[in-house]
Amino acid sequence: MTSDLKTPDLLRETVRDASATWWWLVALGALWVGFGMFVLSFKVGSLVAVATFVGVAFVFGGITQLAVASRVPTLRWLSIVGGTLGVAAGVVTIVWPGVTLYAVSILVAWYLIVFGTIHVINALAGAKLPWWWTGLLLGISELVLGVWAARSWERSLVTLVTLVGVWAICRGVIEIFAGFTLRQVGEQADRLAA
């Protein structure tokens, strides 16, 4: 019986503790928005920022794979190889950002073409659920953007930089909203406790 009474108090305390850090999410969101705006400025420094962002993502992805390798009982070698390649790709990206940006931008253009085609086919051939046409619009826009970007590496680079900048701004806005929502949940928990 006493454990039932302690559960709401524990939940309230956990919510209060979590909501006390709401401002971290807002600050992180502001940093993401600032990074996205800097990237979208299309200055030379923004290209270095994108290359560094890609390099750090590769390194962290590789480290994650190596950590997974210690916990996977089967095919451990695959995680080790993937992790090692990820870390190596991250180092190469940071050391030679120009070559990396060229290669990544071409891959992004072809990624958009492939997934745009898949989204169009799924929308037309799949079940017609409510809002099915949004998948069709997404696929068409990905396909058009991918074909446009694949026509030259300069366009691919512009597409890559734009996508990274827009993604960073969207991520920042989501973090800011999450921070303020967390603050509101904490205030509601305090009101309920009172």
mmCIF file of C-alpha atoms in Angstrom:
data_model
loop_
_atom_site.group_PDB
_atom_site.id
_atom_site.type_symbol
_atom_site.label_atom_id
_atom_site.label_comp_id
_atom_site.label_asym_id
_atom_site.label_seq_id
_atom_site.Cartn_x
_atom_site.Cartn_y
_atom_site.Cartn_z
ATOM 1 C CA MET A 1 0.000 0.000 0.000
ATOM 2 C CA THR A 2 2.839 2.413 0.767
ATOM 3 C CA SER A 3 4.425 1.824 -2.645
ATOM 4 C CA ASP A 4 1.212 3.029 -4.293
ATOM 5 C CA LEU A 5 1.387 6.265 -2.313
ATOM 6 C CA LYS A 6 5.056 6.843 -3.131
ATOM 7 C CA THR A 7 4.625 6.418 -6.906
ATOM 8 C CA PRO A 8 2.844 9.771 -7.537
ATOM 9 C CA ASP A 9 5.383 11.587 -5.348
ATOM 10 C CA LEU A 10 8.270 9.947 -7.187
ATOM 11 C CA LEU A 11 6.676 10.818 -10.526
ATOM 12 C CA ARG A 12 6.146 14.428 -9.443
ATOM 13 C CA GLU A 13 9.754 14.716 -8.263
ATOM 14 C CA THR A 14 11.034 13.212 -11.512
ATOM 15 C CA VAL A 15 8.956 15.659 -13.565
ATOM 16 C CA ARG A 16 10.177 18.585 -11.444
ATOM 17 C CA ASP A 17 13.807 17.494 -11.826
ATOM 18 C CA ALA A 18 13.448 17.085 -15.579
ATOM 19 C CA SER A 19 11.594 20.365 -16.006
ATOM 20 C CA ALA A 20 14.293 22.236 -14.102
ATOM 21 C CA THR A 21 16.583 21.747 -17.094
ATOM 22 C CA TRP A 22 14.162 23.209 -19.655
ATOM 23 C CA TRP A 23 16.481 26.105 -20.381
ATOM 24 C CA TRP A 24 19.201 23.695 -21.608
ATOM 25 C CA LEU A 25 16.880 22.630 -24.410
ATOM 26 C CA VAL A 26 16.080 26.245 -25.266
ATOM 27 C CA ALA A 27 19.793 27.149 -25.324
ATOM 28 C CA LEU A 28 20.600 24.106 -27.455
ATOM 29 C CA GLY A 29 17.770 25.026 -29.811
ATOM 30 C CA ALA A 30 19.088 28.554 -30.135
ATOM 31 C CA LEU A 31 22.545 27.168 -30.986
ATOM 32 C CA TRP A 32 21.034 24.905 -33.673
ATOM 33 C CA VAL A 33 19.111 27.844 -35.157
ATOM 34 C CA GLY A 34 22.269 29.972 -35.146
ATOM 35 C CA PHE A 35 24.251 27.174 -36.804
ATOM 36 C CA GLY A 36 21.558 26.765 -39.465
ATOM 37 C CA MET A 37 21.464 30.472 -40.180
ATOM 38 C CA PHE A 38 25.267 30.575 -40.461
ATOM 39 C CA VAL A 39 25.241 27.607 -42.851
ATOM 40 C CA LEU A 40 22.542 29.253 -44.970
ATOM 41 C CA SER A 41 24.673 32.395 -45.261
ATOM 42 C CA PHE A 42 26.660 30.473 -47.931
ATOM 43 C CA LYS A 43 29.981 31.965 -46.846
ATOM 44 C CA VAL A 44 33.225 30.008 -47.036
ATOM 45 C CA GLY A 45 33.022 29.395 -43.302
ATOM 46 C CA SER A 46 29.615 27.783 -43.739
ATOM 47 C CA LEU A 47 31.160 25.151 -46.013
ATOM 48 C CA VAL A 48 33.763 24.399 -43.361
ATOM 49 C CA ALA A 49 30.962 24.218 -40.776
ATOM 50 C CA VAL A 50 29.044 21.693 -42.904
ATOM 51 C CA ALA A 51 32.189 19.605 -43.441
ATOM 52 C CA THR A 52 32.933 19.655 -39.714
ATOM 53 C CA PHE A 53 29.318 18.746 -38.948
ATOM 54 C CA VAL A 54 29.481 15.779 -41.333
ATOM 55 C CA GLY A 55 32.876 14.723 -39.948
ATOM 56 C CA VAL A 56 31.702 14.843 -36.341
ATOM 57 C CA ALA A 57 28.553 12.907 -37.295
ATOM 58 C CA PHE A 58 30.704 10.205 -38.920
ATOM 59 C CA VAL A 59 32.997 9.990 -35.883
ATOM 60 C CA PHE A 60 30.108 9.739 -33.417
ATOM 61 C CA GLY A 61 28.382 7.190 -35.657
ATOM 62 C CA GLY A 62 31.560 5.137 -35.745
ATOM 63 C CA ILE A 63 32.021 5.341 -31.984
ATOM 64 C CA THR A 64 28.402 4.242 -31.532
ATOM 65 C CA GLN A 65 29.002 1.238 -33.783
ATOM 66 C CA LEU A 66 32.114 0.306 -31.818
ATOM 67 C CA ALA A 67 30.124 0.536 -28.582
ATOM 68 C CA VAL A 68 27.432 -1.666 -30.111
ATOM 69 C CA ALA A 69 30.106 -4.192 -31.086
ATOM 70 C CA SER A 70 30.853 -4.805 -27.421
ATOM 71 C CA ARG A 71 27.231 -5.824 -26.811
ATOM 72 C CA VAL A 72 26.367 -7.746 -29.972
ATOM 73 C CA PRO A 73 26.975 -11.480 -29.645
ATOM 74 C CA THR A 74 26.718 -12.327 -33.354
ATOM 75 C CA LEU A 75 28.333 -10.590 -36.309
ATOM 76 C CA ARG A 76 30.441 -8.478 -33.970
ATOM 77 C CA TRP A 77 33.045 -8.069 -36.697
ATOM 78 C CA LEU A 78 30.493 -6.205 -38.843
ATOM 79 C CA SER A 79 29.951 -3.579 -36.141
ATOM 80 C CA ILE A 80 33.710 -3.267 -35.620
ATOM 81 C CA VAL A 81 34.319 -2.760 -39.343
ATOM 82 C CA GLY A 82 31.443 -0.279 -39.585
ATOM 83 C CA GLY A 83 32.631 1.634 -36.539
ATOM 84 C CA THR A 84 36.211 1.757 -37.753
ATOM 85 C CA LEU A 85 35.101 2.976 -41.190
ATOM 86 C CA GLY A 86 32.861 5.591 -39.580
ATOM 87 C CA VAL A 87 35.663 6.994 -37.451
ATOM 88 C CA ALA A 88 38.042 6.925 -40.446
ATOM 89 C CA ALA A 89 35.460 8.695 -42.626
ATOM 90 C CA GLY A 90 35.052 11.346 -39.937
ATOM 91 C CA VAL A 91 38.779 11.964 -39.737
ATOM 92 C CA VAL A 92 39.080 12.127 -43.545
ATOM 93 C CA THR A 93 36.140 14.546 -43.647
ATOM 94 C CA ILE A 94 37.778 16.894 -41.167
ATOM 95 C CA VAL A 95 41.218 16.647 -42.831
ATOM 96 C CA TRP A 96 39.988 17.036 -46.455
ATOM 97 C CA PRO A 97 36.703 18.941 -46.292
ATOM 98 C CA GLY A 98 36.649 19.915 -49.982
ATOM 99 C CA VAL A 99 36.747 16.375 -51.332
ATOM 100 C CA THR A 100 34.299 15.222 -48.699
ATOM 101 C CA LEU A 101 31.774 17.958 -49.452
ATOM 102 C CA TYR A 102 31.933 17.076 -53.136
ATOM 103 C CA ALA A 103 31.352 13.373 -52.460
ATOM 104 C CA VAL A 104 28.643 13.916 -49.848
ATOM 105 C CA SER A 105 26.808 16.439 -52.027
ATOM 106 C CA ILE A 106 26.707 13.999 -54.952
ATOM 107 C CA LEU A 107 25.464 11.249 -52.614
ATOM 108 C CA VAL A 108 22.741 13.547 -51.271
ATOM 109 C CA ALA A 109 21.558 14.297 -54.817
ATOM 110 C CA TRP A 110 21.319 10.598 -55.653
ATOM 111 C CA TYR A 111 19.745 9.870 -52.279
ATOM 112 C CA LEU A 112 16.990 12.352 -53.120
ATOM 113 C CA ILE A 113 16.460 10.725 -56.522
ATOM 114 C CA VAL A 114 16.257 7.196 -55.118
ATOM 115 C CA PHE A 115 14.024 8.007 -52.175
ATOM 116 C CA GLY A 116 11.891 10.378 -54.242
ATOM 117 C CA THR A 117 11.212 7.514 -56.653
ATOM 118 C CA ILE A 118 10.430 5.156 -53.767
ATOM 119 C CA HIS A 119 8.024 7.662 -52.190
ATOM 120 C CA VAL A 120 6.217 8.252 -55.514
ATOM 121 C CA ILE A 121 5.845 4.503 -56.139
ATOM 122 C CA ASN A 122 4.644 3.864 -52.585
ATOM 123 C CA ALA A 123 2.103 6.683 -52.830
ATOM 124 C CA LEU A 124 0.717 5.500 -56.168
ATOM 125 C CA ALA A 125 0.872 1.727 -55.656
ATOM 126 C CA GLY A 126 0.290 1.531 -51.911
ATOM 127 C CA ALA A 127 -2.932 1.608 -49.971
ATOM 128 C CA LYS A 128 -4.792 4.891 -50.282
ATOM 129 C CA LEU A 129 -4.795 5.934 -46.660
ATOM 130 C CA PRO A 130 -5.922 9.403 -45.602
ATOM 131 C CA TRP A 131 -3.351 11.980 -46.652
ATOM 132 C CA TRP A 132 -1.714 9.523 -49.088
ATOM 133 C CA TRP A 133 -1.089 12.399 -51.483
ATOM 134 C CA THR A 134 1.414 13.972 -49.050
ATOM 135 C CA GLY A 135 3.760 11.055 -49.756
ATOM 136 C CA LEU A 136 3.277 11.698 -53.460
ATOM 137 C CA LEU A 137 4.120 15.390 -53.042
ATOM 138 C CA LEU A 138 7.158 14.532 -50.927
ATOM 139 C CA GLY A 139 8.369 12.036 -53.529
ATOM 140 C CA ILE A 140 7.883 14.446 -56.423
ATOM 141 C CA SER A 141 9.707 17.260 -54.600
ATOM 142 C CA GLU A 142 12.594 14.935 -53.648
ATOM 143 C CA LEU A 143 12.809 13.647 -57.208
ATOM 144 C CA VAL A 144 12.817 17.123 -58.778
ATOM 145 C CA LEU A 145 15.360 18.456 -56.277
ATOM 146 C CA GLY A 146 17.575 15.387 -56.699
ATOM 147 C CA VAL A 147 17.560 15.546 -60.508
ATOM 148 C CA TRP A 148 18.263 19.281 -60.404
ATOM 149 C CA ALA A 149 21.139 18.773 -57.954
ATOM 150 C CA ALA A 150 22.638 15.805 -59.821
ATOM 151 C CA ARG A 151 23.097 17.855 -62.985
ATOM 152 C CA SER A 152 26.217 19.537 -61.573
ATOM 153 C CA TRP A 153 28.311 19.264 -58.440
ATOM 154 C CA GLU A 154 27.860 22.979 -57.686
ATOM 155 C CA ARG A 155 24.096 22.477 -57.481
ATOM 156 C CA SER A 156 24.636 19.378 -55.375
ATOM 157 C CA LEU A 157 26.767 21.401 -52.992
ATOM 158 C CA VAL A 158 24.151 24.159 -52.792
ATOM 159 C CA THR A 159 21.498 21.508 -52.120
ATOM 160 C CA LEU A 160 23.604 19.893 -49.383
ATOM 161 C CA VAL A 161 24.337 23.192 -47.659
ATOM 162 C CA THR A 162 20.689 24.238 -47.887
ATOM 163 C CA LEU A 163 19.426 20.927 -46.518
ATOM 164 C CA VAL A 164 21.880 21.015 -43.598
ATOM 165 C CA GLY A 165 20.969 24.630 -42.810
ATOM 166 C CA VAL A 166 17.213 24.045 -42.975
ATOM 167 C CA TRP A 167 17.549 20.826 -40.957
ATOM 168 C CA ALA A 168 19.555 22.626 -38.253
ATOM 169 C CA ILE A 169 16.987 25.430 -38.005
ATOM 170 C CA CYS A 170 14.105 22.942 -37.800
ATOM 171 C CA ARG A 171 15.980 20.955 -35.164
ATOM 172 C CA GLY A 172 16.573 24.136 -33.189
ATOM 173 C CA VAL A 173 12.922 25.168 -33.320
ATOM 174 C CA ILE A 174 11.881 21.688 -32.147
ATOM 175 C CA GLU A 175 14.361 21.868 -29.248
ATOM 176 C CA ILE A 176 13.068 25.309 -28.237
ATOM 177 C CA PHE A 177 9.447 24.110 -28.274
ATOM 178 C CA ALA A 178 10.449 20.998 -26.309
ATOM 179 C CA GLY A 179 12.171 23.167 -23.700
ATOM 180 C CA PHE A 180 9.172 25.418 -23.190
ATOM 181 C CA THR A 181 6.843 22.402 -23.132
ATOM 182 C CA LEU A 182 9.009 20.784 -20.472
ATOM 183 C CA ARG A 183 8.858 23.991 -18.443
ATOM 184 C CA GLN A 184 5.068 24.029 -18.739
ATOM 185 C CA VAL A 185 4.834 20.394 -17.602
ATOM 186 C CA GLY A 186 6.952 21.238 -14.558
ATOM 187 C CA GLU A 187 4.682 24.172 -13.697
ATOM 188 C CA GLN A 188 1.626 21.912 -14.018
ATOM 189 C CA ALA A 189 3.251 19.321 -11.735
ATOM 190 C CA ASP A 190 3.939 22.043 -9.171
ATOM 191 C CA ARG A 191 0.302 23.170 -9.321
ATOM 192 C CA LEU A 192 -0.901 19.610 -8.882
ATOM 193 C CA ALA A 193 1.410 19.109 -5.909
ATOM 194 C CA ALA A 194 0.107 22.241 -4.214
#
